[in-house]
Amino acid sequence: MIGYICKYTPIEIFEAMGEEVRRIEPEVTSFNQADTLMHPNICSFAKGVLESALAEHYDGIVLTTCCDSIRRVYDVLREKLPGCFLYMLDAPRITKDAGVHIYERRIRDMIKAYEAYSGKTFDEEKLAEVIRKKEAETAISFRRDRPNIGILGARANPNIRRILEEHGANVAFDLTCTGLGRKLHWQENEPFTGYVRGLLSQFPCMRMETAANRDRMIEQYAGSVDGIIYHTIQFCDNYSYEYAWLKDILKKPQLLLETDNTKQSYGQILTRIEAFLESLQSGRAKAAGSRAAGNYVGKGSAAGGAVGSYAGKDGAVNGVAGKRMGKGSAAGGVTGSYVGKGNAADGAAGNRMGKGSAAGAAGKRMGKGSAAGGVAGNYAGKGNAAGGWDAAERTGQGGTAMYVLGIDSGSTSTNAVIMDQDRQIRAFEVVRTGAKSGESAERILKAVLEKAGLAREDLARVVSTGYGRVSIAFADENVTEISCHGKGAHYFNPKIRTILDIGGQDSKAIRLDERGEVVDFVMNDKCAAGTGRFLEAIARTLEIDISEVGPEALKSTEAIEITSMCTVFAESEVISLIANNKEKCDIANGICNAIANKAFSLMRRVGLEPDFMMTGGVAKNPGVVRAVESRIGGKLYICPEPEIVGAVGAALYALNTLGL
Amino acid sequence: MLIADKYIQYVKEKTLKEPEKSWDKILLGFRMNRLRTRFLPHRGLAKGYQRLEDMMMAHVADSLSHPDRYVWGNIFAPCEIIGSFGLNTLSIEALACYLSGYHLEDFFIDFSQSIGIAPTLCSYHKAFVGAVESGVVPHPSYAVTTSLSCDGNLNTFRFLQKKNYVPFTLLDIPYKDDEASLDYLAGQLEELVTEMENHLGLKFNMEHLQNALRVENETRRELKRFYELLQTHYYPGEIIHQLYLMMGTHLLMGTQKFLDLVRFMNHDIEGMPEFTGKRILWVHLLPFYQESLKEYFDESEKYQVMATDIVMDYTGDLDAEHPFRALAQKLIENVFNGSYDHKAQTLGRLADRLHPDAVIHFCHWGCKQVSGGSVLLKEEMQRRNIPMLILDGDGIDKRNSHDGQIKTRLEAFLEMMG
């Protein structure tokens, strides 16, 4: 078995010599060997290759000079696998004749080396046979019935494709180096040279000199999909340049997804992809909603955008909203409530009022809501509206009020919110997440039900979110924390466009549109710098409670800069500062500034559009809040209980699913 | 606060506020600093290092003052060919260092990261991309880079070409050291000449190139002598002077003025007292700002950096009759090219010649090709009974380099050496 990694490897040569070849696809649980034999800051794919090469048995491994990290993998493997046919094939970056010429020479050298190693003989005729048998794979495939996603960037691991397919998305193309079929040529007049030319004329990766046709092809392909996942590998920096370029060029929603080839990263990949698909679905629905709204304009009403917005919330496509509206059913009332938030559709409400009694009630609510404006207005109008709505509901549900539960299972805290059908918070609870997120969830369920004076059966639907969302057995559905924070933030303050959420183990910035839909988001990496855990570690070092870090920071008089980005480094930096007799308050302030710097860079990546909101446990730290406000040059809106925003969003999702 | 510090602070504040309007102030600072190095030299420093510092400052300030007189390069771009067009080479690594004199590196690095450049990329590249993209640094009309010694080169120059329309030539340095590689690279070097002639409308001077190679050979001989003299003589300098020497040997190699300078250094060092402290062979970049390293190495009679691989990256002679093949040979045989074994063997031979008491290998943040082989080099040095310390840090971004940690490691290592 010959292992290889790079698409420029002439694997057909080995196949022609009767060898089996396999592309090395590392998925490892640790980088123990790689971190010891190389360095922790090497590309994690390369580290994964090293781990796999040492753990699995290959008779031969052919590497190419594709990047700095792989060059070092070769150096280490050469020492560690002395009996193996380990070959470093020097692949040129130039694809012109000079490149073809030298690559042909290099490949012929490799053949000689393998012949000497294996005692086998290479035969060009056999190579021709292998090539004739191989058919080029289709590069692009679209499906009308599902979101079409394109994958770009660094070598994608199979999980990305699998998650997309499992979530009902179609992978329309994968232009990473593992996604494309091989480009093979066999010309009778110069067979071997033609083969080499074909290898080098594959869709160029970022190590190749000519990237002009790469840009052209990407722009052409990207034009026809709903969204693009731009994949990068931790500590492989080459593709970030292209992302920095493409993110402004391609007019499609894009998700920057960093992976590290470990099994443990699956959860992170899943959250990001799910959130991305959720935001795409709302986008698709928005487009469909606008189409549905067109019907209404035809009827003489004026509710286009608002109806579209409703359709978006419900995920309805292709005029579902319109149909429902036409029937004048109870759902019309719900639409009214959304219209109320949008302040834009009296005409639609009026239209609906003429169609049925329940919808009429909603229409009344609408009138009041939009007159008062904003969320408060919506609630101001609730008295009437709720009456009308409740009446309609009772008809359908046997006269009982309806409650839903949103539960956000984070790394540090688990938060739960019970909301009624009028989007009123009935009770909420925040508890520490223990070692098992499922157990904390049971605990919080009991506590929050008790607070609300309700029983388990009173909950019509439970939606979970957060890192532990899949471990909550009693949840009916789970939604990512990104979408939930978007919804929750919009609920508290519809003017919010940028959310900064700093939780226990991750931090994220989310950009919302005027309807509270997520349009972009970025999350920090695995590193804990700038998160609640970071703050906790530092508080421990300063020997104060985490709740005291903020108030301490506000007392600071001397500016101290904490320069280290890493939690471990920062902790030891703080120890040095303590050793130098620096004041606690100044150190605390330095830490708050360090977190703010990291947060600011996240927020800048989504666009820094005001108004700003901060959520998550760290929003309770006045030192960090002050530091972030100073960086963004504006105020942060912070709701009374910033830890429950995700859970509120989850509860809102539950209401939406119920058609409320 | 010194006037220079005040000016630095002033420029930093202005740049953060209006990056696009700060260039003249930055340039003025470079020119003023040039006057400072010439007329107010640092008294404790060896004269040769004073002149070296002045020459490098002049190279940067003079080049930047005449945008039509320089091209961007990386540190391995062939300055001999570029010089034969009458142009200076300004490497992006050196420029990033000079800009960090205004303490702006964090702003530039954050700027790069905010537009999507990976935080794990080499900080020199991030700082340079940020400096250009934030609108601070203007650009020349051409650039030359090599694939040596890292992947960042092609990508940084390609990015700047796309965003700022600075055309560039990539020289693909083959991995293997053989005749086929020589042909391949020599051909590219000849093409570079044609491309530059076409783009810049300037005439290439072959005689100038051949003479530059002869001067370069002589300079290299003098440099080897200098490093031999450093074994026995105390020559007070700072760690930054090894970086200046790297600039000289890569951006001014083949010029008479640099040869004269090295000759002067040799003349100067001969009159210096004997060095009885520990001699360090330094591998890779030097974090010139790091307090603990400065404390132990700057003008120190106890510890002296006696050679670095970034200066001694090629030690052969160049055949001036075949200049393109000679330059190709220089790049292919470079200590940073090929397998790490090639590097370890080359540094092993250097150690055999110079007899250092210890080796310090600095792993610069984001530099995969160096960090990835550090353990292999340590094994090679262990075979020679030379202790080696691996230090992690960042050559330019202070936030990635924690002085407390470096201090502990360094002190323990120095204690270990006795």
mmCIF file of N, CA, C and O in Angstrom, chain A residues 36 38-39 41-42 67-69 71-72 75 78-79 90 92-94 102 105-106 206-209 215 235 237-238 240-241 244-245 247 563-564 569 572-573 604-605, chain B residues 111 114-116 118 120-121 147 150-151 154-156 158-159 162 172 174-176 178 180-181 184 188 336 339-341 365 368-369 371-372 375-376 379 392 399 402 405:
data_model
loop_
_atom_site.group_PDB
_atom_site.id
_atom_site.type_symbol
_atom_site.label_atom_id
_atom_site.label_comp_id
_atom_site.label_asym_id
_atom_site.label_seq_id
_atom_site.Cartn_x
_atom_site.Cartn_y
_atom_site.Cartn_z
ATOM 1 N N THR A 36 5.862 16.441 19.638
ATOM 2 C CA THR A 36 7.183 16.144 20.189
ATOM 3 C C THR A 36 8.242 16.131 19.097
ATOM 4 O O THR A 36 9.337 16.657 19.268
ATOM 5 N N MET A 38 8.013 17.397 15.955
ATOM 6 C CA MET A 38 8.126 18.615 15.141
ATOM 7 C C MET A 38 7.959 19.829 16.055
ATOM 8 O O MET A 38 8.853 20.171 16.783
ATOM 9 N N HIS A 39 6.796 20.414 16.040
ATOM 10 C CA HIS A 39 6.545 21.618 16.835
ATOM 11 C C HIS A 39 5.036 21.803 16.845
ATOM 12 O O HIS A 39 4.373 21.512 15.849
ATOM 13 N N ASN A 41 3.258 24.325 16.429
ATOM 14 C CA ASN A 41 2.727 25.317 15.484
ATOM 15 C C ASN A 41 2.797 24.901 14.016
ATOM 16 O O ASN A 41 2.744 25.732 13.122
ATOM 17 N N ILE A 42 2.942 23.621 13.776
ATOM 18 C CA ILE A 42 2.946 23.134 12.394
ATOM 19 C C ILE A 42 1.495 22.908 11.977
ATOM 20 O O ILE A 42 0.643 22.593 12.805
ATOM 21 N N CYS A 67 4.259 22.037 0.691
ATOM 22 C CA CYS A 67 4.289 23.191 1.597
ATOM 23 C C CYS A 67 5.382 22.995 2.641
ATOM 24 O O CYS A 67 5.965 21.914 2.767
ATOM 25 N N ASP A 68 5.631 24.036 3.408
ATOM 26 C CA ASP A 68 6.701 24.004 4.408
ATOM 27 C C ASP A 68 6.490 22.882 5.422
ATOM 28 O O ASP A 68 7.428 22.188 5.806
ATOM 29 N N SER A 69 5.246 22.743 5.874
ATOM 30 C CA SER A 69 4.989 21.753 6.921
ATOM 31 C C SER A 69 5.225 20.337 6.409
ATOM 32 O O SER A 69 5.785 19.494 7.113
ATOM 33 N N ARG A 71 7.211 19.426 4.053
ATOM 34 C CA ARG A 71 8.661 19.218 3.911
ATOM 35 C C ARG A 71 9.244 18.729 5.234
ATOM 36 O O ARG A 71 10.107 17.869 5.278
ATOM 37 N N ARG A 72 8.727 19.276 6.321
ATOM 38 C CA ARG A 72 9.244 18.862 7.635
ATOM 39 C C ARG A 72 8.713 17.483 8.036
ATOM 40 O O ARG A 72 9.399 16.729 8.723
ATOM 41 N N ASP A 75 11.079 15.102 6.608
ATOM 42 C CA ASP A 75 12.345 15.032 7.357
ATOM 43 C C ASP A 75 12.222 14.139 8.580
ATOM 44 O O ASP A 75 13.131 13.377 8.904
ATOM 45 N N ARG A 78 11.567 10.367 7.619
ATOM 46 C CA ARG A 78 12.780 9.731 7.113
ATOM 47 C C ARG A 78 13.570 9.083 8.256
ATOM 48 O O ARG A 78 14.172 8.038 8.109
ATOM 49 N N GLU A 79 13.543 9.731 9.392
ATOM 50 C CA GLU A 79 14.236 9.160 10.562
ATOM 51 C C GLU A 79 13.433 8.033 11.188
ATOM 52 O O GLU A 79 13.994 7.069 11.679
ATOM 53 N N ASP A 90 9.653 16.411 -5.854
ATOM 54 C CA ASP A 90 9.721 17.876 -5.956
ATOM 55 C C ASP A 90 8.771 18.346 -7.055
ATOM 56 O O ASP A 90 9.073 18.237 -8.241
ATOM 57 N N PRO A 92 7.012 21.165 -9.179
ATOM 58 C CA PRO A 92 7.264 22.580 -9.474
ATOM 59 C C PRO A 92 6.014 23.428 -9.230
ATOM 60 O O PRO A 92 4.899 22.921 -9.215
ATOM 61 N N ARG A 93 6.231 24.715 -9.044
ATOM 62 C CA ARG A 93 5.105 25.642 -8.907
ATOM 63 C C ARG A 93 4.741 26.264 -10.247
ATOM 64 O O ARG A 93 3.744 26.936 -10.377
ATOM 65 N N ILE A 94 5.595 26.026 -11.198
ATOM 66 C CA ILE A 94 5.396 26.625 -12.519
ATOM 67 C C ILE A 94 4.822 25.567 -13.446
ATOM 68 O O ILE A 94 5.344 24.444 -13.502
ATOM 69 N N ILE A 102 10.788 19.645 -15.929
ATOM 70 C CA ILE A 102 11.501 19.197 -14.717
ATOM 71 C C ILE A 102 10.662 18.201 -13.928
ATOM 72 O O ILE A 102 11.190 17.275 -13.313
ATOM 73 N N ARG A 105 11.128 14.816 -15.373
ATOM 74 C CA ARG A 105 12.431 14.300 -14.943
ATOM 75 C C ARG A 105 12.360 13.760 -13.508
ATOM 76 O O ARG A 105 12.862 12.684 -13.197
ATOM 77 N N ARG A 106 11.676 14.559 -12.633
ATOM 78 C CA ARG A 106 11.566 14.137 -11.228
ATOM 79 C C ARG A 106 10.762 12.839 -11.083
ATOM 80 O O ARG A 106 11.075 11.981 -10.257
ATOM 81 N N MET A 206 -3.079 26.683 -3.995
ATOM 82 C CA MET A 206 -2.471 27.978 -3.673
ATOM 83 C C MET A 206 -0.942 27.959 -3.723
ATOM 84 O O MET A 206 -0.313 29.000 -3.623
ATOM 85 N N ARG A 207 -0.347 26.779 -3.819
ATOM 86 C CA ARG A 207 1.107 26.759 -3.905
ATOM 87 C C ARG A 207 1.588 27.007 -5.324
ATOM 88 O O ARG A 207 2.757 27.228 -5.559
ATOM 89 N N MET A 208 0.668 26.951 -6.289
ATOM 90 C CA MET A 208 1.081 27.080 -7.674
ATOM 91 C C MET A 208 1.167 28.555 -8.076
ATOM 92 O O MET A 208 0.427 29.393 -7.580
ATOM 93 N N GLU A 209 2.053 28.787 -9.024
ATOM 94 C CA GLU A 209 2.272 30.174 -9.440
ATOM 95 C C GLU A 209 1.035 30.765 -10.104
ATOM 96 O O GLU A 209 0.621 31.876 -9.801
ATOM 97 N N ASP A 215 -8.968 31.793 -9.979
ATOM 98 C CA ASP A 215 -9.927 32.857 -9.674
ATOM 99 C C ASP A 215 -11.128 32.803 -10.605
ATOM 100 O O ASP A 215 -12.270 32.920 -10.178
ATOM 101 N N PHE A 235 -3.191 26.446 11.318
ATOM 102 C CA PHE A 235 -1.758 26.588 11.064
ATOM 103 C C PHE A 235 -1.364 26.341 9.603
ATOM 104 O O PHE A 235 -0.192 26.188 9.298
ATOM 105 N N ASP A 237 -1.640 28.564 6.519
ATOM 106 C CA ASP A 237 -2.064 29.954 6.348
ATOM 107 C C ASP A 237 -2.348 30.323 4.900
ATOM 108 O O ASP A 237 -2.869 31.391 4.616
ATOM 109 N N ASN A 238 -1.995 29.419 3.992
ATOM 110 C CA ASN A 238 -2.000 29.800 2.578
ATOM 111 C C ASN A 238 -3.364 30.204 2.062
ATOM 112 O O ASN A 238 -3.488 31.078 1.218
ATOM 113 N N SER A 240 -5.870 31.512 3.735
ATOM 114 C CA SER A 240 -6.499 32.697 4.329
ATOM 115 C C SER A 240 -6.341 33.903 3.405
ATOM 116 O O SER A 240 -7.182 34.792 3.378
ATOM 117 N N TYR A 241 -5.262 33.914 2.620
ATOM 118 C CA TYR A 241 -5.077 35.013 1.669
ATOM 119 C C TYR A 241 -6.234 35.025 0.669
ATOM 120 O O TYR A 241 -6.767 36.063 0.315
ATOM 121 N N ALA A 244 -9.395 36.203 2.261
ATOM 122 C CA ALA A 244 -9.394 37.656 2.439
ATOM 123 C C ALA A 244 -9.737 38.357 1.132
ATOM 124 O O ALA A 244 -10.337 39.433 1.117
ATOM 125 N N TRP A 245 -9.378 37.730 0.037
ATOM 126 C CA TRP A 245 -9.647 38.311 -1.277
ATOM 127 C C TRP A 245 -11.085 38.015 -1.708
ATOM 128 O O TRP A 245 -11.832 38.907 -2.104
ATOM 129 N N LYS A 247 -13.760 37.101 -0.014
ATOM 130 C CA LYS A 247 -14.926 37.470 0.797
ATOM 131 C C LYS A 247 -15.535 38.787 0.310
ATOM 132 O O LYS A 247 -16.725 39.020 0.493
ATOM 133 N N THR A 563 0.179 41.370 27.132
ATOM 134 C CA THR A 563 0.413 41.202 25.700
ATOM 135 C C THR A 563 0.123 39.790 25.208
ATOM 136 O O THR A 563 -0.193 39.589 24.052
ATOM 137 N N SER A 564 0.225 38.810 26.094
ATOM 138 C CA SER A 564 0.077 37.428 25.621
ATOM 139 C C SER A 564 -1.355 37.129 25.195
ATOM 140 O O SER A 564 -2.300 37.516 25.861
ATOM 141 N N PHE A 569 -0.063 31.601 28.657
ATOM 142 C CA PHE A 569 0.972 32.635 28.679
ATOM 143 C C PHE A 569 0.511 33.813 29.528
ATOM 144 O O PHE A 569 1.262 34.364 30.318
ATOM 145 N N SER A 572 0.844 33.312 33.174
ATOM 146 C CA SER A 572 2.187 33.461 33.734
ATOM 147 C C SER A 572 2.640 34.917 33.646
ATOM 148 O O SER A 572 3.428 35.378 34.466
ATOM 149 N N GLU A 573 2.097 35.642 32.682
ATOM 150 C CA GLU A 573 2.429 37.073 32.612
ATOM 151 C C GLU A 573 1.854 37.786 33.846
ATOM 152 O O GLU A 573 2.498 38.663 34.423
ATOM 153 N N ARG A 604 -14.931 43.271 14.302
ATOM 154 C CA ARG A 604 -14.546 43.937 13.058
ATOM 155 C C ARG A 604 -14.719 42.995 11.868
ATOM 156 O O ARG A 604 -15.036 43.417 10.764
ATOM 157 N N ARG A 605 -14.503 41.710 12.133
ATOM 158 C CA ARG A 605 -14.601 40.755 11.024
ATOM 159 C C ARG A 605 -16.024 40.595 10.531
ATOM 160 O O ARG A 605 -16.244 40.128 9.418
ATOM 161 N N PHE B 111 -4.760 44.517 11.715
ATOM 162 C CA PHE B 111 -5.454 44.913 10.483
ATOM 163 C C PHE B 111 -5.500 43.736 9.509
ATOM 164 O O PHE B 111 -6.537 43.413 8.946
ATOM 165 N N SER B 114 -7.912 41.206 10.644
ATOM 166 C CA SER B 114 -9.315 41.617 10.532
ATOM 167 C C SER B 114 -9.820 41.493 9.095
ATOM 168 O O SER B 114 -11.018 41.369 8.872
ATOM 169 N N ILE B 115 -8.921 41.485 8.122
ATOM 170 C CA ILE B 115 -9.408 41.293 6.748
ATOM 171 C C ILE B 115 -9.401 39.812 6.359
ATOM 172 O O ILE B 115 -9.748 39.466 5.239
ATOM 173 N N GLY B 116 -9.003 38.949 7.275
ATOM 174 C CA GLY B 116 -9.124 37.511 7.001
ATOM 175 C C GLY B 116 -7.814 36.751 6.935
ATOM 176 O O GLY B 116 -7.809 35.539 6.795
ATOM 177 N N ALA B 118 -4.706 34.721 8.164
ATOM 178 C CA ALA B 118 -4.675 33.802 9.312
ATOM 179 C C ALA B 118 -3.812 34.346 10.451
ATOM 180 O O ALA B 118 -2.687 34.780 10.212
ATOM 181 N N THR B 120 -2.264 32.667 12.440
ATOM 182 C CA THR B 120 -1.107 31.788 12.622
ATOM 183 C C THR B 120 -0.023 32.020 11.562
ATOM 184 O O THR B 120 0.989 31.337 11.555
ATOM 185 N N LEU B 121 -0.244 32.979 10.682
ATOM 186 C CA LEU B 121 0.773 33.277 9.660
ATOM 187 C C LEU B 121 1.953 34.001 10.318
ATOM 188 O O LEU B 121 1.789 34.683 11.328
ATOM 189 N N SER B 147 10.261 31.270 -3.862
ATOM 190 C CA SER B 147 9.483 30.337 -3.034
ATOM 191 C C SER B 147 10.268 29.986 -1.774
ATOM 192 O O SER B 147 9.719 29.487 -0.815
ATOM 193 N N CYS B 150 9.754 30.266 2.469
ATOM 194 C CA CYS B 150 8.479 29.843 3.047
ATOM 195 C C CYS B 150 7.321 30.056 2.081
ATOM 196 O O CYS B 150 7.417 30.811 1.117
ATOM 197 N N ASP B 151 6.213 29.381 2.393
ATOM 198 C CA ASP B 151 5.014 29.455 1.556
ATOM 199 C C ASP B 151 4.412 30.865 1.536
ATOM 200 O O ASP B 151 3.684 31.222 0.629
ATOM 201 N N LEU B 154 5.026 33.599 -1.875
ATOM 202 C CA LEU B 154 4.181 33.622 -3.069
ATOM 203 C C LEU B 154 2.814 34.198 -2.717
ATOM 204 O O LEU B 154 2.282 35.046 -3.437
ATOM 205 N N ASN B 155 2.266 33.764 -1.598
ATOM 206 C CA ASN B 155 0.908 34.187 -1.262
ATOM 207 C C ASN B 155 0.824 35.660 -0.897
ATOM 208 O O ASN B 155 -0.124 36.343 -1.282
ATOM 209 N N THR B 156 1.817 36.159 -0.166
ATOM 210 C CA THR B 156 1.800 37.587 0.178
ATOM 211 C C THR B 156 1.925 38.435 -1.092
ATOM 212 O O THR B 156 1.164 39.380 -1.295
ATOM 213 N N ARG B 158 1.296 37.603 -4.179
ATOM 214 C CA ARG B 158 0.133 37.446 -5.060
ATOM 215 C C ARG B 158 -1.046 38.270 -4.530
ATOM 216 O O ARG B 158 -1.764 38.904 -5.290
ATOM 217 N N PHE B 159 -1.195 38.262 -3.212
ATOM 218 C CA PHE B 159 -2.279 39.032 -2.597
ATOM 219 C C PHE B 159 -2.093 40.529 -2.889
ATOM 220 O O PHE B 159 -3.026 41.225 -3.265
ATOM 221 N N LYS B 162 -2.946 41.333 -6.453
ATOM 222 C CA LYS B 162 -4.379 41.407 -6.719
ATOM 223 C C LYS B 162 -4.986 42.688 -6.161
ATOM 224 O O LYS B 162 -5.806 43.332 -6.786
ATOM 225 N N ASP B 172 10.729 29.990 -8.593
ATOM 226 C CA ASP B 172 10.423 28.714 -7.943
ATOM 227 C C ASP B 172 11.739 27.987 -7.678
ATOM 228 O O ASP B 172 12.400 27.528 -8.614
ATOM 229 N N PRO B 174 13.841 25.014 -6.785
ATOM 230 C CA PRO B 174 13.648 23.557 -6.674
ATOM 231 C C PRO B 174 14.320 22.997 -5.421
ATOM 232 O O PRO B 174 15.291 23.550 -4.921
ATOM 233 N N TYR B 175 13.789 21.894 -4.970
ATOM 234 C CA TYR B 175 14.187 21.281 -3.705
ATOM 235 C C TYR B 175 15.527 20.555 -3.817
ATOM 236 O O TYR B 175 16.373 20.631 -2.946
ATOM 237 N N LYS B 176 15.681 19.886 -4.953
ATOM 238 C CA LYS B 176 16.833 18.998 -5.103
ATOM 239 C C LYS B 176 18.039 19.763 -5.650
ATOM 240 O O LYS B 176 17.882 20.662 -6.472
ATOM 241 N N ASP B 178 20.686 19.459 -8.030
ATOM 242 C CA ASP B 178 21.316 18.742 -9.151
ATOM 243 C C ASP B 178 21.291 19.604 -10.409
ATOM 244 O O ASP B 178 20.787 20.732 -10.389
ATOM 245 N N ALA B 180 19.579 19.379 -13.177
ATOM 246 C CA ALA B 180 18.256 19.707 -13.702
ATOM 247 C C ALA B 180 17.681 20.911 -12.959
ATOM 248 O O ALA B 180 17.067 21.809 -13.557
ATOM 249 N N SER B 181 17.885 20.941 -11.650
ATOM 250 C CA SER B 181 17.393 22.073 -10.862
ATOM 251 C C SER B 181 18.110 23.360 -11.263
ATOM 252 O O SER B 181 17.508 24.426 -11.364
ATOM 253 N N TYR B 184 16.728 24.623 -14.472
ATOM 254 C CA TYR B 184 15.371 25.128 -14.254
ATOM 255 C C TYR B 184 15.401 26.535 -13.652
ATOM 256 O O TYR B 184 14.733 27.458 -14.124
ATOM 257 N N GLN B 188 14.799 30.556 -15.127
ATOM 258 C CA GLN B 188 13.866 31.517 -14.525
ATOM 259 C C GLN B 188 14.544 32.858 -14.251
ATOM 260 O O GLN B 188 13.938 33.918 -14.398
ATOM 261 N N PHE B 336 18.429 27.208 3.866
ATOM 262 C CA PHE B 336 16.987 27.123 4.086
ATOM 263 C C PHE B 336 16.275 26.268 3.039
ATOM 264 O O PHE B 336 15.081 26.043 3.133
ATOM 265 N N SER B 339 16.048 19.553 2.235
ATOM 266 C CA SER B 339 15.630 18.834 3.433
ATOM 267 C C SER B 339 16.226 19.487 4.669
ATOM 268 O O SER B 339 17.223 20.215 4.593
ATOM 269 N N TYR B 340 15.634 19.184 5.816
ATOM 270 C CA TYR B 340 16.187 19.755 7.040
ATOM 271 C C TYR B 340 17.536 19.126 7.357
ATOM 272 O O TYR B 340 18.385 19.733 8.012
ATOM 273 N N ASP B 341 17.736 17.932 6.851
ATOM 274 C CA ASP B 341 19.019 17.277 7.049
ATOM 275 C C ASP B 341 20.136 18.121 6.427
ATOM 276 O O ASP B 341 21.220 18.264 7.005
ATOM 277 N N TRP B 365 7.148 32.651 15.551
ATOM 278 C CA TRP B 365 5.718 32.349 15.399
ATOM 279 C C TRP B 365 5.332 32.274 13.916
ATOM 280 O O TRP B 365 5.592 33.198 13.152
ATOM 281 N N LYS B 368 6.795 27.686 9.859
ATOM 282 C CA LYS B 368 6.698 26.226 9.916
ATOM 283 C C LYS B 368 7.994 25.554 9.503
ATOM 284 O O LYS B 368 8.388 24.540 10.063
ATOM 285 N N GLN B 369 8.616 26.101 8.465
ATOM 286 C CA GLN B 369 9.773 25.394 7.921
ATOM 287 C C GLN B 369 10.925 25.379 8.910
ATOM 288 O O GLN B 369 11.739 24.464 8.897
ATOM 289 N N SER B 371 10.469 25.911 12.534
ATOM 290 C CA SER B 371 10.038 25.267 13.775
ATOM 291 C C SER B 371 9.969 23.750 13.615
ATOM 292 O O SER B 371 10.361 23.001 14.509
ATOM 293 N N GLY B 372 9.472 23.330 12.437
ATOM 294 C CA GLY B 372 9.239 21.903 12.218
ATOM 295 C C GLY B 372 10.491 21.055 12.280
ATOM 296 O O GLY B 372 10.425 19.854 12.482
ATOM 297 N N VAL B 375 13.660 20.079 16.356
ATOM 298 C CA VAL B 375 14.030 18.899 17.138
ATOM 299 C C VAL B 375 15.149 18.124 16.423
ATOM 300 O O VAL B 375 16.079 17.603 17.053
ATOM 301 N N LEU B 376 15.071 18.082 15.090
ATOM 302 C CA LEU B 376 16.109 17.381 14.315
ATOM 303 C C LEU B 376 17.465 18.065 14.487
ATOM 304 O O LEU B 376 18.500 17.410 14.598
ATOM 305 N N GLU B 379 18.989 17.224 17.797
ATOM 306 C CA GLU B 379 19.623 15.900 17.799
ATOM 307 C C GLU B 379 21.002 15.964 17.147
ATOM 308 O O GLU B 379 21.966 15.361 17.608
ATOM 309 N N ASP B 392 10.728 29.596 21.912
ATOM 310 C CA ASP B 392 9.555 29.971 21.111
ATOM 311 C C ASP B 392 9.252 31.443 21.336
ATOM 312 O O ASP B 392 9.263 31.908 22.470
ATOM 313 N N ARG B 399 3.288 40.399 21.372
ATOM 314 C CA ARG B 399 2.181 39.710 22.044
ATOM 315 C C ARG B 399 2.300 38.188 21.961
ATOM 316 O O ARG B 399 1.634 37.471 22.683
ATOM 317 N N HIS B 402 6.435 35.863 25.253
ATOM 318 C CA HIS B 402 6.349 36.292 26.646
ATOM 319 C C HIS B 402 7.726 36.333 27.273
ATOM 320 O O HIS B 402 8.413 35.315 27.403
ATOM 321 N N GLN B 405 8.718 33.983 30.218
ATOM 322 C CA GLN B 405 9.011 32.596 29.854
ATOM 323 C C GLN B 405 10.367 32.477 29.176
ATOM 324 O O GLN B 405 11.120 31.531 29.421
#
